[in-house]
Amino acid sequence: MNRGSVLVVGGGIGGLSTAVALRGAGYDVNVVELQEDLHSSVYGVGIIQPVNALRALDAIGCAEACLAAGYSTTAWGQMLDVEGNLIREMPGARIPGSELPPMNGLTRPRLHRILTDRATDAGVSVEYGKTFTTLADGPDGVQVSYSDGTSNRVDFVVGADGVYSKVRPYVLGEDLRPVYLGQSAFRLNIPREPEIDRIVLQHGPEGLAGFVPIGPDLAYLFYNTTWEEGRWLDQDKMADELRQRLAPFGGLTGRIRDKYINDSSQIVFRPEEWLIAPAPWHRGRIVLIGDAVHAVTPHLGQGAAQAVEDGVVLAECLSSHGSHEDAFHAYTERRYERCRLVVESSVAIGEYEMDPAAHPDFDHAGLTQHVLETMVLPV
């Protein structure tokens, strides 16, 4: 059954997941990605997949491959003090009746390969080095002009093109910009030490170090730290800067610092930004998903999870409603408060990390557990 044609703008995690979900719902789907190839469209080192992400990936036939390619945990994580002593266990949450683990970690290139292969196998067309130039929404479809000089008409357009979305102005009609949290993050792939069998968070006097297993022999280190907006660090100075900032740490972080932080070229540095766009997340036949409407800082590992959920829910709504207007309204209603909780909770954790003394009663682990337990509820 052919239910119509959909253009997905953006070939990242959310865009590919949405494409697979829509293809499964009977739509012809084409993805355009501005980057020139699969490799260049992947950012970052590793990714956290909480159990709600695995549930959504299972709905599009990708969870099993992710579990096979990554590292599954029996609990969410634990918190350590600056010397490496245990402060608190963080059990995470499970979905009743499901065998899915509380968390899976894997590399971003592996996840991208899994999603791309699944999309291709499902019959999705993916074009790299291409994007749209104009969208003209009308009662019978959206006329699309592309960067390669071609054009066509599609039934719907999905904007999955990130926090600086070029599709978003067609929907919201205003210049929304993400908010810089005041933190930036260093990330680096490292060999997995035995104790990195879940997320390990270690609080320092300034900033927070963390470790995530992403394979049997691989993990990644991240360090969230207060950082002046607009300040950029030369790539060749990354290792020295990170070692200096981790100098107060003992325990696991101290050992990792001394053993593995020596190659600046392998360190990824990113500012942490957030956004929650006002509803509705559509106008006419154009709809937004993922970071285009709810950019999430990494403190709860939920950014990609929410984008994958968006795609699954959008496909469900289009399949179960008689008109696209009803479907898009239902999609936003099902997603808005859930995404807002994740965005606002992540921001709160980041603000606490930057200035613990200003938030003496803040319960980092407790808020994390609350969000994780909320996320296992039906989407």
Coordinates of C-alpha atoms in Angstrom, one line a residue:
M1 CA 0.0 0.0 0.0
N2 CA 1.4 3.4 -1.0
R3 CA 0.1 6.1 1.4
G4 CA 2.0 8.9 -0.2
S5 CA 5.4 10.5 -0.5
V6 CA 7.6 12.0 2.2
L7 CA 10.8 14.0 2.0
V8 CA 12.9 13.8 5.2
V9 CA 15.5 16.6 5.4
G10 CA 18.4 15.4 7.4
G11 CA 20.1 12.0 7.5
G12 CA 21.0 11.8 11.2
I13 CA 19.6 9.5 13.8
G14 CA 16.2 11.1 13.9
G15 CA 15.9 11.5 10.2
L16 CA 16.8 7.9 9.4
S17 CA 14.7 6.5 12.2
T18 CA 11.7 8.5 11.0
A19 CA 12.3 7.4 7.4
V20 CA 12.3 3.7 8.4
A21 CA 9.1 4.2 10.5
L22 CA 7.3 6.0 7.7
R23 CA 8.4 3.4 5.2
G24 CA 7.0 0.7 7.5
A25 CA 3.7 2.7 7.6
G26 CA 3.4 2.5 3.8
Y27 CA 5.0 5.8 2.6
D28 CA 7.5 6.3 -0.2
V29 CA 10.4 8.1 1.6
N30 CA 13.4 10.1 0.4
V31 CA 16.1 11.4 2.7
V32 CA 18.4 14.3 1.7
E33 CA 21.5 14.9 3.7
L34 CA 23.7 18.0 3.3
Q35 CA 26.9 16.1 4.2
E36 CA 28.6 14.4 1.4
D37 CA 28.6 10.8 2.7
L38 CA 27.7 8.5 5.5
H39 CA 31.0 9.1 7.4
S40 CA 30.9 12.9 7.3
S41 CA 27.4 13.0 8.6
V42 CA 28.3 11.3 11.9
Y43 CA 29.3 13.6 14.8
G44 CA 30.8 12.6 18.2
V45 CA 32.3 9.5 19.6
G46 CA 29.7 7.3 21.3
I47 CA 26.1 7.3 22.3
I48 CA 23.9 6.3 25.2
Q49 CA 20.8 4.3 24.4
P50 CA 18.5 4.3 27.5
V51 CA 15.8 1.6 27.5
N52 CA 13.1 3.9 25.9
A53 CA 15.5 4.4 23.0
L54 CA 15.9 0.7 22.6
R55 CA 12.1 0.2 22.7
A56 CA 11.7 2.8 19.9
L57 CA 14.6 1.2 17.9
D58 CA 12.9 -2.2 18.4
A59 CA 9.8 -0.8 16.8
I60 CA 11.8 -0.1 13.6
G61 CA 13.7 -3.3 13.6
C62 CA 17.1 -1.9 14.8
A63 CA 17.3 -2.8 18.6
E64 CA 18.8 -6.3 18.1
A65 CA 21.6 -5.0 15.9
C66 CA 22.4 -2.1 18.3
L67 CA 22.6 -4.6 21.2
A68 CA 24.9 -6.9 19.3
A69 CA 27.2 -4.0 18.3
G70 CA 27.3 -2.3 21.6
Y71 CA 27.6 -2.9 25.4
S72 CA 24.5 -3.6 27.4
T73 CA 24.4 -2.8 31.1
T74 CA 22.5 -4.3 34.1
A75 CA 22.0 -0.9 35.7
W76 CA 22.1 2.7 34.6
G77 CA 25.1 3.9 36.5
Q78 CA 26.8 5.1 39.7
M79 CA 28.1 8.3 41.2
L80 CA 31.6 8.7 42.7
D81 CA 33.2 11.6 44.6
V82 CA 36.4 13.3 43.4
E83 CA 38.6 10.6 45.0
G84 CA 36.6 7.8 43.3
N85 CA 34.6 6.7 46.3
L86 CA 31.0 5.5 45.7
I87 CA 28.3 8.0 46.6
R88 CA 25.2 6.4 45.1
E89 CA 24.1 3.7 42.8
M90 CA 21.7 4.6 40.0
P91 CA 19.6 1.6 39.0
G92 CA 17.8 3.1 36.1
A93 CA 14.5 1.7 34.9
R94 CA 13.2 -1.3 32.9
I95 CA 10.1 -1.7 30.8
P96 CA 7.7 -4.2 32.5
G97 CA 7.6 -7.4 30.5
S98 CA 10.6 -6.5 28.4
E99 CA 14.0 -8.1 28.3
L100 CA 15.6 -4.9 27.1
P101 CA 18.5 -3.7 29.4
P102 CA 18.5 -0.3 31.3
M103 CA 21.1 1.0 28.9
N104 CA 23.1 0.1 25.8
G105 CA 26.1 2.1 24.6
L106 CA 27.7 2.0 21.2
T107 CA 29.8 4.1 18.8
R108 CA 28.0 6.6 16.7
P109 CA 29.4 5.3 13.4
R110 CA 28.0 1.8 14.2
L111 CA 24.6 3.2 15.0
H112 CA 24.6 5.2 11.8
R113 CA 25.6 2.2 9.8
I114 CA 22.7 0.2 11.4
L115 CA 20.1 2.8 10.7
T116 CA 21.4 3.4 7.2
D117 CA 21.4 -0.3 6.3
R118 CA 17.9 -0.7 7.8
A119 CA 16.6 2.3 5.8
T120 CA 18.1 1.0 2.6
D121 CA 16.7 -2.5 3.1
A122 CA 13.3 -1.0 3.8
G123 CA 13.4 0.8 0.4
V124 CA 14.2 4.3 1.6
S125 CA 16.2 6.5 -0.8
V126 CA 19.1 8.3 0.8
E127 CA 20.9 11.1 -1.1
Y128 CA 24.1 12.7 0.3
G129 CA 25.5 16.1 -0.6
K130 CA 22.0 17.4 -1.3
T131 CA 19.4 19.5 0.5
F132 CA 16.4 21.6 -0.3
T133 CA 16.6 25.3 -1.3
T134 CA 12.9 26.2 -1.1
L135 CA 9.6 24.7 0.1
A136 CA 6.2 25.8 -1.2
D137 CA 3.4 24.3 0.9
G138 CA 0.1 23.9 -0.8
P139 CA -3.2 22.1 -0.4
D140 CA -2.1 19.2 -2.5
G141 CA 1.5 18.8 -1.5
V142 CA 4.8 20.6 -0.9
Q143 CA 6.7 21.8 -4.0
V144 CA 10.4 21.3 -3.2
S145 CA 13.4 22.8 -5.0
Y146 CA 16.8 21.1 -4.4
S147 CA 20.4 22.2 -4.2
D148 CA 21.2 20.2 -7.3
G149 CA 18.8 22.1 -9.5
T150 CA 16.0 19.5 -9.5
S151 CA 12.5 19.8 -8.0
N152 CA 9.5 17.7 -7.2
R153 CA 6.2 17.7 -5.3
V154 CA 5.8 15.5 -2.2
D155 CA 2.9 14.9 0.1
F156 CA 4.8 15.8 3.3
V157 CA 8.1 17.2 4.5
V158 CA 9.8 16.2 7.7
G159 CA 12.4 18.6 9.1
A160 CA 15.0 16.5 10.8
D161 CA 17.9 18.8 10.2
G162 CA 19.0 19.6 13.7
V163 CA 19.1 22.5 16.1
Y164 CA 19.9 25.0 13.4
S165 CA 17.2 23.7 11.2
K166 CA 16.5 25.3 7.8
V167 CA 13.1 23.8 7.8
R168 CA 12.0 25.3 11.1
P169 CA 11.2 28.8 9.8
Y170 CA 8.6 27.3 7.4
V171 CA 6.8 25.9 10.4
L172 CA 7.3 28.4 13.2
G173 CA 7.8 31.6 11.3
E174 CA 10.2 33.0 13.8
D175 CA 14.0 33.0 14.4
L176 CA 14.4 30.5 17.2
R177 CA 17.9 30.0 18.4
P178 CA 19.2 27.4 20.8
V179 CA 20.3 28.6 24.3
Y180 CA 23.9 28.0 25.3
L181 CA 23.9 26.3 28.7
G182 CA 27.2 27.7 29.9
Q183 CA 28.9 24.3 29.7
S184 CA 30.9 22.6 27.0
A185 CA 32.0 18.9 26.9
F186 CA 35.2 17.1 26.0
R187 CA 34.8 13.6 24.7
L188 CA 37.3 10.9 24.0
N189 CA 37.1 7.2 23.1
I190 CA 39.3 5.0 25.5
P191 CA 39.8 1.3 26.2
R192 CA 37.1 0.1 28.5
E193 CA 38.4 -0.4 32.1
P194 CA 36.6 -3.3 33.9
E195 CA 34.7 -1.0 36.2
I196 CA 33.1 0.8 33.3
D197 CA 30.3 -1.6 33.0
R198 CA 27.6 1.1 33.3
I199 CA 27.6 4.9 33.2
V200 CA 30.1 6.1 35.8
L201 CA 29.8 9.8 37.0
Q202 CA 32.6 11.4 39.1
H203 CA 32.0 14.8 40.6
G204 CA 34.9 17.2 40.7
P205 CA 35.4 20.6 42.4
E206 CA 34.6 22.1 38.9
G207 CA 32.8 20.0 36.4
L208 CA 31.8 16.4 36.1
A209 CA 33.7 13.5 34.5
G210 CA 31.9 10.5 33.2
F211 CA 32.4 7.2 31.4
V212 CA 30.1 5.2 29.1
P213 CA 30.8 1.6 27.9
I214 CA 30.2 1.4 24.1
G215 CA 31.7 -2.0 23.3
P216 CA 33.3 -5.0 25.0
D217 CA 36.7 -3.3 24.9
L218 CA 35.7 0.4 24.3
A219 CA 34.3 3.2 26.3
Y220 CA 34.2 7.0 26.1
L221 CA 35.2 9.6 28.6
F222 CA 33.3 12.9 28.8
Y223 CA 34.0 15.9 30.9
N224 CA 31.3 18.7 31.3
T225 CA 32.8 22.0 32.4
T226 CA 31.9 25.6 32.6
W227 CA 33.1 27.4 29.5
E228 CA 32.9 30.9 28.2
E229 CA 30.5 31.2 25.2
G230 CA 32.2 31.7 21.9
R231 CA 35.7 30.6 23.2
W232 CA 37.2 28.0 21.0
L233 CA 40.3 25.9 21.8
D234 CA 42.8 24.9 19.1
Q235 CA 42.7 21.2 18.5
D236 CA 46.3 20.6 19.3
K237 CA 45.8 22.0 22.8
M238 CA 42.8 19.8 23.7
A239 CA 44.8 17.1 25.6
D240 CA 46.7 19.6 27.7
E241 CA 43.5 21.5 28.6
L242 CA 41.6 18.4 29.5
R243 CA 44.5 16.9 31.6
Q244 CA 44.7 20.2 33.5
R245 CA 41.0 20.3 34.2
L246 CA 41.0 16.7 35.4
A247 CA 44.1 17.3 37.7
P248 CA 42.0 17.2 41.0
F249 CA 40.6 13.8 40.3
G250 CA 41.7 10.5 41.8
G251 CA 40.3 7.1 41.3
L252 CA 39.0 6.1 37.9
T253 CA 39.2 9.5 36.3
G254 CA 42.8 10.0 37.6
R255 CA 43.9 6.7 36.1
I256 CA 42.3 7.4 32.7
R257 CA 43.8 10.9 32.7
D258 CA 47.3 9.6 33.2
K259 CA 47.0 6.6 30.8
Y260 CA 45.0 7.8 27.9
I261 CA 44.7 11.6 27.5
N262 CA 47.6 12.3 25.3
D263 CA 46.4 12.7 21.7
S264 CA 44.6 16.0 21.1
S265 CA 43.5 14.9 17.6
Q266 CA 41.1 12.3 19.1
I267 CA 39.3 14.6 21.4
V268 CA 35.9 16.0 20.4
F269 CA 34.8 19.3 22.0
R270 CA 31.2 20.6 21.8
P271 CA 29.2 23.4 23.4
E272 CA 26.0 22.3 25.2
E273 CA 22.9 24.0 23.8
W274 CA 19.2 23.5 24.4
L275 CA 15.9 24.4 22.8
I276 CA 12.2 23.6 23.3
A277 CA 10.1 25.0 20.5
P278 CA 6.5 26.1 21.1
A279 CA 3.7 23.9 19.8
P280 CA 2.4 23.1 17.3
W281 CA 5.4 21.5 15.6
H282 CA 3.9 21.6 12.1
R283 CA 2.3 23.9 9.6
G284 CA 0.3 22.6 6.7
R285 CA 2.2 19.6 5.3
I286 CA 5.5 20.3 7.0
V287 CA 6.4 18.9 10.4
L288 CA 9.5 19.0 12.6
I289 CA 11.2 16.3 14.7
G290 CA 14.3 15.9 16.9
D291 CA 16.7 18.7 17.7
A292 CA 14.8 21.0 15.3
V293 CA 12.2 21.4 18.1
H294 CA 13.7 19.9 21.2
A295 CA 17.5 20.1 21.4
V296 CA 18.7 18.3 24.5
T297 CA 22.0 18.7 26.4
P298 CA 23.7 15.3 27.0
H299 CA 23.1 15.1 30.8
L300 CA 20.5 12.4 30.6
G301 CA 21.5 10.6 27.4
Q302 CA 18.1 11.3 25.9
G303 CA 18.7 13.4 22.9
A304 CA 18.8 10.7 20.3
A305 CA 16.2 8.7 22.2
Q306 CA 13.7 11.4 21.9
A307 CA 14.4 11.8 18.1
V308 CA 13.8 8.1 17.5
E309 CA 10.6 8.2 19.5
D310 CA 9.5 11.2 17.4
G311 CA 9.8 9.2 14.2
V312 CA 7.9 6.2 15.6
V313 CA 5.1 8.3 17.0
L314 CA 4.8 10.4 13.8
A315 CA 4.4 7.3 11.7
E316 CA 1.8 5.9 14.1
C317 CA -0.2 9.1 14.0
L318 CA -0.2 9.3 10.3
S319 CA -1.3 5.7 10.1
S320 CA -4.2 6.1 12.5
H321 CA -5.7 9.5 11.7
G322 CA -7.9 10.4 8.7
S323 CA -6.1 13.7 7.9
H324 CA -2.6 14.9 8.2
E325 CA -3.7 17.9 10.3
D326 CA -5.2 15.5 12.9
A327 CA -2.2 13.3 12.7
F328 CA 0.3 16.2 13.2
H329 CA -1.7 17.6 16.1
A330 CA -1.8 14.2 17.8
Y331 CA 2.0 13.8 17.2
T332 CA 2.7 17.1 19.0
E333 CA 0.3 16.3 21.8
R334 CA 2.0 12.9 22.5
R335 CA 5.5 14.3 22.3
Y336 CA 5.5 17.8 23.8
E337 CA 5.4 17.3 27.5
R338 CA 7.6 14.3 27.4
C339 CA 10.3 16.2 25.5
R340 CA 9.9 19.3 27.7
L341 CA 10.6 17.2 30.8
V342 CA 13.8 15.8 29.2
V343 CA 15.0 19.2 28.1
E344 CA 14.3 21.0 31.3
S345 CA 15.7 18.3 33.5
S346 CA 18.9 18.1 31.5
V347 CA 19.3 21.9 31.8
A348 CA 18.8 21.6 35.6
I349 CA 21.5 19.0 35.9
G350 CA 23.9 21.1 33.9
E351 CA 23.2 24.2 36.0
Y352 CA 23.9 22.2 39.1
E353 CA 27.1 20.8 37.8
M354 CA 28.3 24.3 37.0
D355 CA 27.6 25.7 40.5
P356 CA 26.7 23.0 43.1
A357 CA 26.9 25.5 46.0
A358 CA 24.0 27.5 44.5
H359 CA 21.8 24.4 44.5
P360 CA 22.5 22.7 47.8
D361 CA 19.3 20.6 47.8
F362 CA 19.5 19.5 44.2
D363 CA 19.3 15.7 43.8
H364 CA 21.1 14.8 40.7
A365 CA 20.7 11.0 41.0
G366 CA 17.0 11.4 42.1
L367 CA 16.1 13.6 39.1
T368 CA 17.9 11.2 36.7
Q369 CA 15.9 8.3 38.2
H370 CA 12.6 10.2 37.9
V371 CA 13.2 10.9 34.3
L372 CA 14.2 7.4 33.5
E373 CA 11.1 6.0 35.2
T374 CA 8.9 8.4 33.3
M375 CA 10.5 7.4 30.0
V376 CA 9.5 3.8 30.4
L377 CA 5.9 4.7 30.5
P378 CA 4.0 4.3 27.2
V379 CA 5.0 6.9 24.6

